[in-house]
Coordinates of C-alpha atoms in Angstrom, one line a residue:
X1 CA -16.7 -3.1 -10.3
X2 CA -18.9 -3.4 -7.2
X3 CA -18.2 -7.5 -7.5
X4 CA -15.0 -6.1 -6.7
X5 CA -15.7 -3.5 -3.7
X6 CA -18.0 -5.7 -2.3
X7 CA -15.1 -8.2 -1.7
X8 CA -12.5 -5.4 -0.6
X9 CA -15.0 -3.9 1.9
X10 CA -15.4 -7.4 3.5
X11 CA -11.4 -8.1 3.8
X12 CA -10.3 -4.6 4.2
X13 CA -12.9 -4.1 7.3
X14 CA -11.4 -6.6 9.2
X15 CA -8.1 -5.6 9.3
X16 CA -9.7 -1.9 11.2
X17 CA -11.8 -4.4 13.1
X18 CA -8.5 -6.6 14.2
X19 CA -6.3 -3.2 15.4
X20 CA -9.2 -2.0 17.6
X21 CA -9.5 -5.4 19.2
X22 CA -5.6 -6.0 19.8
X23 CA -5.2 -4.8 23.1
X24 CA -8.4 -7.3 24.3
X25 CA -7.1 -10.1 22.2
X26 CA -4.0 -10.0 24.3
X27 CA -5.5 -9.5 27.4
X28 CA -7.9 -12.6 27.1
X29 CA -5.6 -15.1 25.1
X30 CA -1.9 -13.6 27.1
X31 CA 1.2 -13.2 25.4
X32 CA 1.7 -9.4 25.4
X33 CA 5.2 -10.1 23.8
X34 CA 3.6 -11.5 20.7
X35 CA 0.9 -8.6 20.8
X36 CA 3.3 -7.5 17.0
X37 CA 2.6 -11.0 15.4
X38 CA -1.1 -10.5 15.4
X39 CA -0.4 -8.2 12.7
X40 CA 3.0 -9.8 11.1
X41 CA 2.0 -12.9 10.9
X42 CA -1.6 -11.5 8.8
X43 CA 1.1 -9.6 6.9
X44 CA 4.0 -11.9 6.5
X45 CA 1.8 -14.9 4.7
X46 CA 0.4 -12.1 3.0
X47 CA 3.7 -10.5 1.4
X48 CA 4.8 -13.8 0.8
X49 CA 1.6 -14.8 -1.4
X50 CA 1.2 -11.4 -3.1
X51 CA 3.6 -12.4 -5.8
X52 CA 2.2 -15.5 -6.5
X53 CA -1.2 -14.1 -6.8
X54 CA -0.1 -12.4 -10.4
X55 CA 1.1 -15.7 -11.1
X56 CA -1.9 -17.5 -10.2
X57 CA -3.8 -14.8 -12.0
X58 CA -2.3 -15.6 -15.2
X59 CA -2.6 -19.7 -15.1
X60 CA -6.2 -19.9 -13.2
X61 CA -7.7 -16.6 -13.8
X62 CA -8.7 -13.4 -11.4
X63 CA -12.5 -15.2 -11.0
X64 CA -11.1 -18.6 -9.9
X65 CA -8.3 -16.8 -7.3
X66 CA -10.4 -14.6 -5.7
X67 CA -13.1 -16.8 -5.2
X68 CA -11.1 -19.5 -3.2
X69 CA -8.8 -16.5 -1.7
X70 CA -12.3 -15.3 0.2
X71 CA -13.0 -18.8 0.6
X72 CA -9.7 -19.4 2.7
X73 CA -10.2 -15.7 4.5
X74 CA -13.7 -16.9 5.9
X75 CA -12.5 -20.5 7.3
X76 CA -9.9 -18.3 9.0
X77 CA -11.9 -15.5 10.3
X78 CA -14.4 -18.5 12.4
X79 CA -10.9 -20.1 13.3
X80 CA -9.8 -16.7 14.8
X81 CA -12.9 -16.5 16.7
X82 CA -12.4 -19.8 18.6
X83 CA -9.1 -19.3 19.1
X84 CA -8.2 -19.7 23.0
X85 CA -4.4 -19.6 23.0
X86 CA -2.3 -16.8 21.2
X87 CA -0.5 -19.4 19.1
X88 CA -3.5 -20.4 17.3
X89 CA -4.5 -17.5 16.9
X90 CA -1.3 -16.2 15.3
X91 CA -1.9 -19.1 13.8
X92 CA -5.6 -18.5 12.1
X93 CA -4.1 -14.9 11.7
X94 CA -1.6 -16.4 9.3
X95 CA -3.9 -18.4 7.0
X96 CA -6.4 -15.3 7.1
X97 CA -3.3 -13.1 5.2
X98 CA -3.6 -15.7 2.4
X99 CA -6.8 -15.3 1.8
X100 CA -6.7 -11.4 2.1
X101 CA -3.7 -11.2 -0.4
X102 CA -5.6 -13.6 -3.3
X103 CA -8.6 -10.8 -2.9
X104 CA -6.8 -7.6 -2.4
X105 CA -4.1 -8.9 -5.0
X106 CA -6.6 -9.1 -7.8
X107 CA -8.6 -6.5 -7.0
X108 CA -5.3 -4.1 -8.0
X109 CA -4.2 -6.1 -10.9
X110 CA -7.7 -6.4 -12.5
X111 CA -8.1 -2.2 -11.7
X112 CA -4.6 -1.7 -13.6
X113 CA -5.6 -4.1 -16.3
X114 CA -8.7 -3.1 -16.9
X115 CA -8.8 0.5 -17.5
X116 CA -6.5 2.9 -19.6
X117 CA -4.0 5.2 -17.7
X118 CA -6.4 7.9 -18.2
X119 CA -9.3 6.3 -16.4
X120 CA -7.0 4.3 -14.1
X121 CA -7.0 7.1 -11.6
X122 CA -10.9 7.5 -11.1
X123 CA -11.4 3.9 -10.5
X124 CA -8.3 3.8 -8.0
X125 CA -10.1 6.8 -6.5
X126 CA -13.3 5.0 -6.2
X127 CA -11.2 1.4 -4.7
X128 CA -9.8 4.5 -2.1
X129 CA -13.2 5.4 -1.1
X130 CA -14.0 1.5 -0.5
X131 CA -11.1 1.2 1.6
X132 CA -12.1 4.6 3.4
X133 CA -15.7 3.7 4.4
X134 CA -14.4 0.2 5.9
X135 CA -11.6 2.0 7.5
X136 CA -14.4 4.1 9.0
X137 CA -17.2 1.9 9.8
X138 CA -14.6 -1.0 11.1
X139 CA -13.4 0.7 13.9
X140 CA -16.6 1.8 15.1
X141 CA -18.1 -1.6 15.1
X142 CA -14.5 -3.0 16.2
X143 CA -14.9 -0.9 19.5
X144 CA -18.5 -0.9 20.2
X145 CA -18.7 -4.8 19.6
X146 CA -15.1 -5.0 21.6
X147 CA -16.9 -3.1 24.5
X148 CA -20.1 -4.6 24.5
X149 CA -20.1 -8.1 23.4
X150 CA -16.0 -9.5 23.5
X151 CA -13.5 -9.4 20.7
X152 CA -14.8 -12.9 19.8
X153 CA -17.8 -11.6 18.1
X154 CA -15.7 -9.2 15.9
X155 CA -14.6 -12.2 13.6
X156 CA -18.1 -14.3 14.2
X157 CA -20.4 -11.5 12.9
X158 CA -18.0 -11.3 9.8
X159 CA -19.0 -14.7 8.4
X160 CA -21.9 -14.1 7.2
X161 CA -20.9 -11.2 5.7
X162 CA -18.2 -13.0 3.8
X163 CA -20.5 -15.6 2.6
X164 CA -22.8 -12.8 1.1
X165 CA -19.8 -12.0 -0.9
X166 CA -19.1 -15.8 -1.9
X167 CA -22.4 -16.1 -3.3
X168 CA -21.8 -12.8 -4.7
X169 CA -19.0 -13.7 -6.5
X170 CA -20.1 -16.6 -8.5
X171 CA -23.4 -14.7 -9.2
X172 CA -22.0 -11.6 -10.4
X173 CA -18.8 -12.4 -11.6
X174 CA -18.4 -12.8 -15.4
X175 CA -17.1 -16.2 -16.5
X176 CA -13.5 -16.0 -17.9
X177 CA -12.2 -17.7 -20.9
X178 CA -9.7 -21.0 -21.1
X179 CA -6.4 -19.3 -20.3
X180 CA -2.9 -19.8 -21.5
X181 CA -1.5 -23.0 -19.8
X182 CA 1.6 -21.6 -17.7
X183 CA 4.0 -23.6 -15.2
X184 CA 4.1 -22.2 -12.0
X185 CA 7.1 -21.7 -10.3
X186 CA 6.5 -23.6 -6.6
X187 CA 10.4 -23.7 -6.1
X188 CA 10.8 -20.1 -6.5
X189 CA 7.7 -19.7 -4.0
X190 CA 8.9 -22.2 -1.5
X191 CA 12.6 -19.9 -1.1
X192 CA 11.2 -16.9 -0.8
X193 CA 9.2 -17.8 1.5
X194 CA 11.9 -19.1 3.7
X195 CA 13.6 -15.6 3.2
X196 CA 10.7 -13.5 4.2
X197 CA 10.0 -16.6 7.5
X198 CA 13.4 -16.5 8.3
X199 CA 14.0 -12.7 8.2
X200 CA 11.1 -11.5 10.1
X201 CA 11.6 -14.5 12.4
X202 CA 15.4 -12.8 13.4
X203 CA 14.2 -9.6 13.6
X204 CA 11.8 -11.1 16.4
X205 CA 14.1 -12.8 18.4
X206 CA 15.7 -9.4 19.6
X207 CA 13.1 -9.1 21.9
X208 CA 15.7 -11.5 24.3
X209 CA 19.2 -10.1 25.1
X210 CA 20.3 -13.5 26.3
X211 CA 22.9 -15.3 24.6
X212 CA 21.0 -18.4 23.3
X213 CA 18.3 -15.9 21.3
X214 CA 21.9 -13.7 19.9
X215 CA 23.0 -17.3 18.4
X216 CA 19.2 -17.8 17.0
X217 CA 19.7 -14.3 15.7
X218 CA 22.8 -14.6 13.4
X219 CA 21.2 -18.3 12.2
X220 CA 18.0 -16.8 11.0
X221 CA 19.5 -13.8 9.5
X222 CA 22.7 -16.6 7.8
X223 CA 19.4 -18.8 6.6
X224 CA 17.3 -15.6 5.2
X225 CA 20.7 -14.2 3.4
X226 CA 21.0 -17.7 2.3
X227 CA 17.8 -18.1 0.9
X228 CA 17.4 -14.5 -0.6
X229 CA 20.6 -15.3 -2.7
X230 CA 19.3 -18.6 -3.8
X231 CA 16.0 -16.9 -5.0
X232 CA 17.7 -14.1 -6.7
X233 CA 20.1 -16.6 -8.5
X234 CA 17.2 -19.1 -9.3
X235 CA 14.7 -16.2 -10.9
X236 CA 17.3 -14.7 -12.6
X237 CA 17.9 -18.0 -14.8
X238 CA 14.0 -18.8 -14.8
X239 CA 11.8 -17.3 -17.8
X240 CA 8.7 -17.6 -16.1
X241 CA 10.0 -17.2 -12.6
X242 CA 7.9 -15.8 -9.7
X243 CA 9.3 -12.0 -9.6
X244 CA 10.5 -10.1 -13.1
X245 CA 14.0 -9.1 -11.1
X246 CA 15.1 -7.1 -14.7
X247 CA 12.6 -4.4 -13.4
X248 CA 14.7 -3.6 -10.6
X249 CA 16.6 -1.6 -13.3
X250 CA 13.9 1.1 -13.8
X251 CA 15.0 4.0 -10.9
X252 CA 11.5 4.1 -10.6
X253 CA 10.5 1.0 -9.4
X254 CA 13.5 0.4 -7.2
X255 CA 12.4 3.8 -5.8
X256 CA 8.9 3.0 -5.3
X257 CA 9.5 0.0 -3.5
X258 CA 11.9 1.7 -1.1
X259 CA 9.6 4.0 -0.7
X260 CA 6.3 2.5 -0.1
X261 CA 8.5 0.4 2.4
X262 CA 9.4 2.8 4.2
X263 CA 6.4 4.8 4.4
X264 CA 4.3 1.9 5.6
X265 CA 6.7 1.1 8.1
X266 CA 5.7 4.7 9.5
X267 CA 2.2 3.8 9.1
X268 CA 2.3 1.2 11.2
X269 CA 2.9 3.0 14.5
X270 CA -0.7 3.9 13.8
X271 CA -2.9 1.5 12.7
X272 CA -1.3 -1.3 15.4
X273 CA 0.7 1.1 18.3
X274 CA -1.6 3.8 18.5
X275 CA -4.6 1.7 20.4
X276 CA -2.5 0.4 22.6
X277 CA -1.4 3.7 23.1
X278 CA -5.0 5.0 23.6
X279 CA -6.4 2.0 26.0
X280 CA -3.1 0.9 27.5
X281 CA -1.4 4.3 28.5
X282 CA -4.6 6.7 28.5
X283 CA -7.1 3.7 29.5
X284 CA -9.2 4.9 26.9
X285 CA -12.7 2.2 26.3
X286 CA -12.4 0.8 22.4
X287 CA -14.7 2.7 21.6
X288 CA -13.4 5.8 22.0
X289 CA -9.7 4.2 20.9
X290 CA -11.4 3.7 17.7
X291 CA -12.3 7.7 16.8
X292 CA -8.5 7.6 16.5
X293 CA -8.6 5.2 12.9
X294 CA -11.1 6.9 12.2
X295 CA -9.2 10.0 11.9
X296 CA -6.5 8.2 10.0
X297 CA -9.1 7.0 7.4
X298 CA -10.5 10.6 6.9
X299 CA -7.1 12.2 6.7
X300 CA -6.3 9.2 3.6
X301 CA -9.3 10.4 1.9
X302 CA -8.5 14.1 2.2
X303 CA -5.0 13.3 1.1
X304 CA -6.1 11.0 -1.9
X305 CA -8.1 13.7 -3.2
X306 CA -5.8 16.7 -2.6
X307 CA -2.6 14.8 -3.5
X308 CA -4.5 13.2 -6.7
X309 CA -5.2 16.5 -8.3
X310 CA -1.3 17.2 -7.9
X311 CA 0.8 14.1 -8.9
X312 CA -0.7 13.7 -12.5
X313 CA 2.6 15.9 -13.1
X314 CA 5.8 14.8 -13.0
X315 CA 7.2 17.8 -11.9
X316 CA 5.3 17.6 -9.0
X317 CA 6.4 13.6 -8.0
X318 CA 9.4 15.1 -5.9
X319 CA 6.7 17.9 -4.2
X320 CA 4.2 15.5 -3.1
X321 CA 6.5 12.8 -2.0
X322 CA 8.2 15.4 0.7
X323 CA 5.5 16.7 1.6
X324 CA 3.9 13.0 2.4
X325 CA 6.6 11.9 4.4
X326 CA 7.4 15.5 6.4
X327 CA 4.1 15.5 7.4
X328 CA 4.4 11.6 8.9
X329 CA 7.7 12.7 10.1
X330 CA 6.8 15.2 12.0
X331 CA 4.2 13.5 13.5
X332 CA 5.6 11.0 15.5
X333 CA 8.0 12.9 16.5
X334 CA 5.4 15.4 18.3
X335 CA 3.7 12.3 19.3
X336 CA 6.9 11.1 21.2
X337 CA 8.0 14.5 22.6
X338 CA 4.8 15.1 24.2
X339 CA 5.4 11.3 25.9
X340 CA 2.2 10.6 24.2
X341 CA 0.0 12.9 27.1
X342 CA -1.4 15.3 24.8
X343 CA -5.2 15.9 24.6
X344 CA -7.4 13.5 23.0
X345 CA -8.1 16.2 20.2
X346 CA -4.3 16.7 19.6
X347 CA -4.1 12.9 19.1
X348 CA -7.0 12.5 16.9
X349 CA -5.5 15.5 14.4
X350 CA -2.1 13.9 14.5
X351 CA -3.5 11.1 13.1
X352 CA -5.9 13.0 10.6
X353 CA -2.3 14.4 9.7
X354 CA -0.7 11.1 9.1
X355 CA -3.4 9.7 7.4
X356 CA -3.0 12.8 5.0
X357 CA 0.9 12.2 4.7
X358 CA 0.9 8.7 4.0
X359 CA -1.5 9.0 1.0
X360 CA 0.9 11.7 -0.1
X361 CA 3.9 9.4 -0.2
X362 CA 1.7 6.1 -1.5
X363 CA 1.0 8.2 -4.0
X364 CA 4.2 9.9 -5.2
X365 CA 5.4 6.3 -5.8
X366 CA 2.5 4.0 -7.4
X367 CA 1.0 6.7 -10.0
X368 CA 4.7 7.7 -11.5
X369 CA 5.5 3.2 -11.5
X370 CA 1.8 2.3 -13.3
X371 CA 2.4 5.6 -16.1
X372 CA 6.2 5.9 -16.7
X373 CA 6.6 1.8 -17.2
X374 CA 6.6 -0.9 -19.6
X375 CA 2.8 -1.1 -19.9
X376 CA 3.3 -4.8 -20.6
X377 CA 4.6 -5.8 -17.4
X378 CA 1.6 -3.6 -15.1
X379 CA 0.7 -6.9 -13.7
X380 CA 3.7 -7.5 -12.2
X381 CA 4.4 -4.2 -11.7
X382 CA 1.2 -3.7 -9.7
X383 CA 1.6 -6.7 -7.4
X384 CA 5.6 -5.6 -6.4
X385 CA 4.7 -2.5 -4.8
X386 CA 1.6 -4.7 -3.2
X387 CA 4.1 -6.9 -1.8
X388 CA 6.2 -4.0 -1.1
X389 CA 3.8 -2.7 0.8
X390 CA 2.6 -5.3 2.8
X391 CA 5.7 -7.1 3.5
X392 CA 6.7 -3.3 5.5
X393 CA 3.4 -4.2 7.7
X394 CA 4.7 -7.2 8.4
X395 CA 8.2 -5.6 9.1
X396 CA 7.3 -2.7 10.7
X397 CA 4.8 -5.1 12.9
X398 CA 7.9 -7.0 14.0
X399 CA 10.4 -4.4 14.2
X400 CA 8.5 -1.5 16.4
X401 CA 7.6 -5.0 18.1
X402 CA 10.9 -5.3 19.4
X403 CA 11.7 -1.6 20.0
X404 CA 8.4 -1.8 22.2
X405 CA 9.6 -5.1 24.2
X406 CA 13.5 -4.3 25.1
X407 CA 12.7 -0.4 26.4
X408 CA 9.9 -1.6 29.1
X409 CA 11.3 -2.6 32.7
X410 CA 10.5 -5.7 34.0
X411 CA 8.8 -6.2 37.9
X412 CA 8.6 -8.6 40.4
X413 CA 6.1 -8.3 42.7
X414 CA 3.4 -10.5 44.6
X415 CA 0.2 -11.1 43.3
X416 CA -2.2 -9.2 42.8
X417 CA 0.3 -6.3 42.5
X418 CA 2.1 -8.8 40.0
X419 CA -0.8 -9.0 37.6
X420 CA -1.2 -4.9 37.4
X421 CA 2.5 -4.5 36.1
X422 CA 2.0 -7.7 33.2
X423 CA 1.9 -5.5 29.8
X424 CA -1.1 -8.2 29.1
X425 CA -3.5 -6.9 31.6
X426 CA -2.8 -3.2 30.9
X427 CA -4.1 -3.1 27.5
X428 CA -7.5 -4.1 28.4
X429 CA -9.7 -2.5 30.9
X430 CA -11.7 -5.0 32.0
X431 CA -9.1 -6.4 33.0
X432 CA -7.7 -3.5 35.0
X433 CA -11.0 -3.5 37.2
X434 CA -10.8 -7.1 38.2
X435 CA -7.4 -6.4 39.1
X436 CA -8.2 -3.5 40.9
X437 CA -11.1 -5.3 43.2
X438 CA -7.9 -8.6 43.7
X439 CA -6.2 -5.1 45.2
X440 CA -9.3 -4.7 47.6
X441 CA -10.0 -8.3 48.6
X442 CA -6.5 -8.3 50.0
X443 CA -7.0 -5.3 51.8
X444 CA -4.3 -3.3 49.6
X445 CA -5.4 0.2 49.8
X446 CA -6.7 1.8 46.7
X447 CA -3.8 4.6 46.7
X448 CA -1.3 1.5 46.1
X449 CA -3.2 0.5 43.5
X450 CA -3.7 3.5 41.9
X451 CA 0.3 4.2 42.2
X452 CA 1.1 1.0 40.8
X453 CA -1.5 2.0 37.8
X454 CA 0.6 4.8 37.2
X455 CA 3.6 2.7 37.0
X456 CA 2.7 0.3 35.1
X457 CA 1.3 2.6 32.4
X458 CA 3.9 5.2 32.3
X459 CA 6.6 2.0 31.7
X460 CA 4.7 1.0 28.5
X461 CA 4.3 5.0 27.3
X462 CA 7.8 5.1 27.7
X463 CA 8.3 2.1 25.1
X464 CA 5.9 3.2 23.1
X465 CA 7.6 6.8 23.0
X466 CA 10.8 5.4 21.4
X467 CA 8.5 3.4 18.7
X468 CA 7.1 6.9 17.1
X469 CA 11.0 8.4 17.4
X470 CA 12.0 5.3 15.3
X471 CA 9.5 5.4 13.3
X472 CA 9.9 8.9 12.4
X473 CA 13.9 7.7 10.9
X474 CA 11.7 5.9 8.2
X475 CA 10.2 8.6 7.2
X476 CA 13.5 10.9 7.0
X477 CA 15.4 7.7 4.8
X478 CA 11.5 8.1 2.4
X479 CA 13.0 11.8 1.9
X480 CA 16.3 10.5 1.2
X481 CA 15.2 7.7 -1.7
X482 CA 12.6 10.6 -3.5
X483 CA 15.4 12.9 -3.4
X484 CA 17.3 11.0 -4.8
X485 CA 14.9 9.2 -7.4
X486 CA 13.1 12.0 -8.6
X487 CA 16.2 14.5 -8.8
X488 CA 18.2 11.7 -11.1
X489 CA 15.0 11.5 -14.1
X490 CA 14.5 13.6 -16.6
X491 CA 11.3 14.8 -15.2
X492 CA 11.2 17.1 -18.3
X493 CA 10.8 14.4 -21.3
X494 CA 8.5 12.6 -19.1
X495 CA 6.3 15.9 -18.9
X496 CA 6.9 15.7 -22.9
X497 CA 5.6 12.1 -23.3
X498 CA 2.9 12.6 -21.2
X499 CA 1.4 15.7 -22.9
X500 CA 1.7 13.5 -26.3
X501 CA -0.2 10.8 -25.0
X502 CA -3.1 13.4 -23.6
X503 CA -3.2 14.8 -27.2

């Protein structure tokens, strides 16, 4: 087991790390329109390989794949960190999400494999804690290494550190015996990964209203549709076929994945919006950008262990679930009431709330899935709502993306006026202070700039305003799909079968 943490603290840091550091990476590299696909494009190639990680699992063993996925992550992390256009980075991003989803997707199916439903919940308690003490410690080095060294370093000092867990790895880690020779199913990986490409990659393009981007628009989504049906056609007729479709049938796990997709979406305005909200509208240092998912972290550990304590009973799956996504719900919407100019407190307790709610929901969904299932199919189980959840990073990522883009004005002014209103320089504020002495060397008087500051910052609050309303409608549809779910099962005889299996 701490073979295991060791390797999710190193991949699970950087991702608190990479959301402290967003705002700088745009500001240095440009490209404030793809600021979403720093995070999709980690989380696309990371949806897409979850499922194929169980499959991998099965052929090569969990030793083999998570040794080569944390291989793979620490190439990409020193690619990130040389990165000097936003392309390659996206780039270096992308191959970094493979790498992440061969560890993280492991880690989950070797915790549901390895342990009995009743011990299944302390060592998920104890993975929690892992991902709570990087999600604390990242941001505070993400912000104090953003503001004293640059956002380079962030990735460079994370090498060695992912090394150490390499050499870890094939220390620690027991050997596994010869597995069962299985075929792998490449076609069914290829499709659906032109389906999830394709789909996020349509989703994207709305960021332009013109006429040649609506065309792109109704291709991508024709070619995703396309795709989705050949995959769904193709696994349905294939024994050993990437995803188990026949488990769709189980209320529960259609739920669940509706669910955690939803509630993730939600999420997201958090761990990716909210410091651009902080340094970009408030001009809030890193450093102090970062108390903020800090807060988010605590509030998931207050939630895991208050919403742990409830959700061992089914009649309490409809309860927690509610409560989870009311509490995210409400949320953003006070976040976009207030316009997002509520004290620095306030904000950090919103997200010590949110943090709270989303373990609530997460919760409500992948305890009832793992206990009330075939137990025989918990590998695949495990790594659906995995994908489930990630691919609604990835989606959220691109979706509040767009939301963000198409409600901020555009300006036209001279430079250096010009460079103060570019949603690039904004976000960082360094780069706000050599704007602001341009301003000065062409004897522009220090009011102007600091009216044009304004501006500028008030037009992206008032994007980022109707991306916490939006995603507050996520969180009302997660009420709608428990409701619904929960109310329709027999909640009774699963009280019954539980009881029977305790005795």
């Amino acid at each position: 087991m701490i073979t295991l943490l060791v390797c999710l603290f190193v991949t699970s840091i950087n991702q608190s790390v990479v959301s402290i550091a967003g705002p700088s990476i745009v500001a240095a590299l440009g490209g404030f329109e793809y600021y979403a696909w720093i995070f999709s494009a980690f989380s696309l190639t990371s949806a897409i390989c979850v499922p194929i990680v169980g499959k991998l699992n099965d052929i090569y063993g969990a030793k083999k794949v998570i040794l080569y996925s944390l291989i793979i992550f620490t190439f990409s992390t020193l690619l990130c960190g040389l990165s000097n256009s936003m392309f390659f980075f996206i780039f270096s991003r992308a191959i970094q999400g493979i790498g992440f989803a061969g560890v993280m997707g492991t880690i989950w199916i070797l915790i549901a494999s390895l342990w009995e439903p009743k011990e299944r919940g302390k060592w998920l308690g104890i993975t929690s804690a892992g991902f709570t003490t990087s999600g604390v410690i990242g941001p505070i080095i993400g912000g104090v290494i953003n503001d004293i060294l640059n956002w380079r370093w962030i990735f460079h000092l994370n090498i060695p550190i992912s090394i150490f867990a390499i050499i870890f790895l094939i220390k620690i880690f027991p050997k596994q015996d010869l597995l069962e020779k299985k075929k792998f199913d490449y076609y069914g990986a290829l499709v659906f990964s032109i389906f999830a490409s394709t789909f996020l990659f349509a989703i994207s393009s709305l960021n332009n209203s013109s006429s040649a981007i609506s065309i792109s628009f109704f291709l991508l989504i024709a070619a995703s549709l396309i795709s989705l049906g050949i995959f769904i056609y193709y696994e349905k007729n294939n024994p050993e076929g990437l995803v188990d479709l026949s488990l769709f049938k189980y209320k529960f796990f259609t739920g669940g994945m509706l669910g955690s997709l939803f509630i993730v979406i939600s999420w997201t305005v958090w761990s990716v919006f909210l410091p651009l909200t902080l340094i970009g509208v408030n001009g809030y240092s890193a450093s102090k950008a970062s108390l903020a998912l800090i807060a988010l972290s605590i509030g998931s550990a207050i939630g895991a262990n208050f919403f742990g304590n409830l959700i061992g009973k089914p009649r309490m799956y409809l309860p927690v679930s509610i409560t989870g996504f009311s509490v995210v719900g409400i949320s953003m919407v006070i976040s976009g009431y207030t316009n997002l100019e509520i004290n620095f407190n306030y904000m950090l307790l919103l997200a010590l709330f949110v943090g709270f709610g989303s373990t609530g929901a997460f919760s409500a969904y992948t305890v009832p899935i793992q206990n009330n299932l075939p137990e025989e199919r918990l590998a695949i189980i495990t790594t659906s709502l995995q994908f489930s959840r990630v691919f609604g990073i990835s989606l959220g990522s691109s979706l509040l993306g767009v939301i963000l883009l198409l409600n901020m004005n555009t300006y036209d002014y001279d430079s250096p006026r010009k460079e103060i209103y570019d949603p690039d320089n904004i976000a960082s504020v360094e780069k706000i202070k050599e704007i602001k002495n341009s301003y000065l060397e062409s004897n522009i008087p220090t009011s102007q700039f600091e009216e044009d500051l304004a501006i500028s910052r008030n037009n992206l609050k008032n994007g980022l305003r109707i991306v916490y309303y939006s995603a507050s409608i996520t969180a009302i549809f997660g009420i709608i799909i428990s409701i619904y779910i929960f109310r329709k099962i027999n909640l009774r005889q699963l009280e019954e079968e539980d009881s029977k299996q305790n005795e």
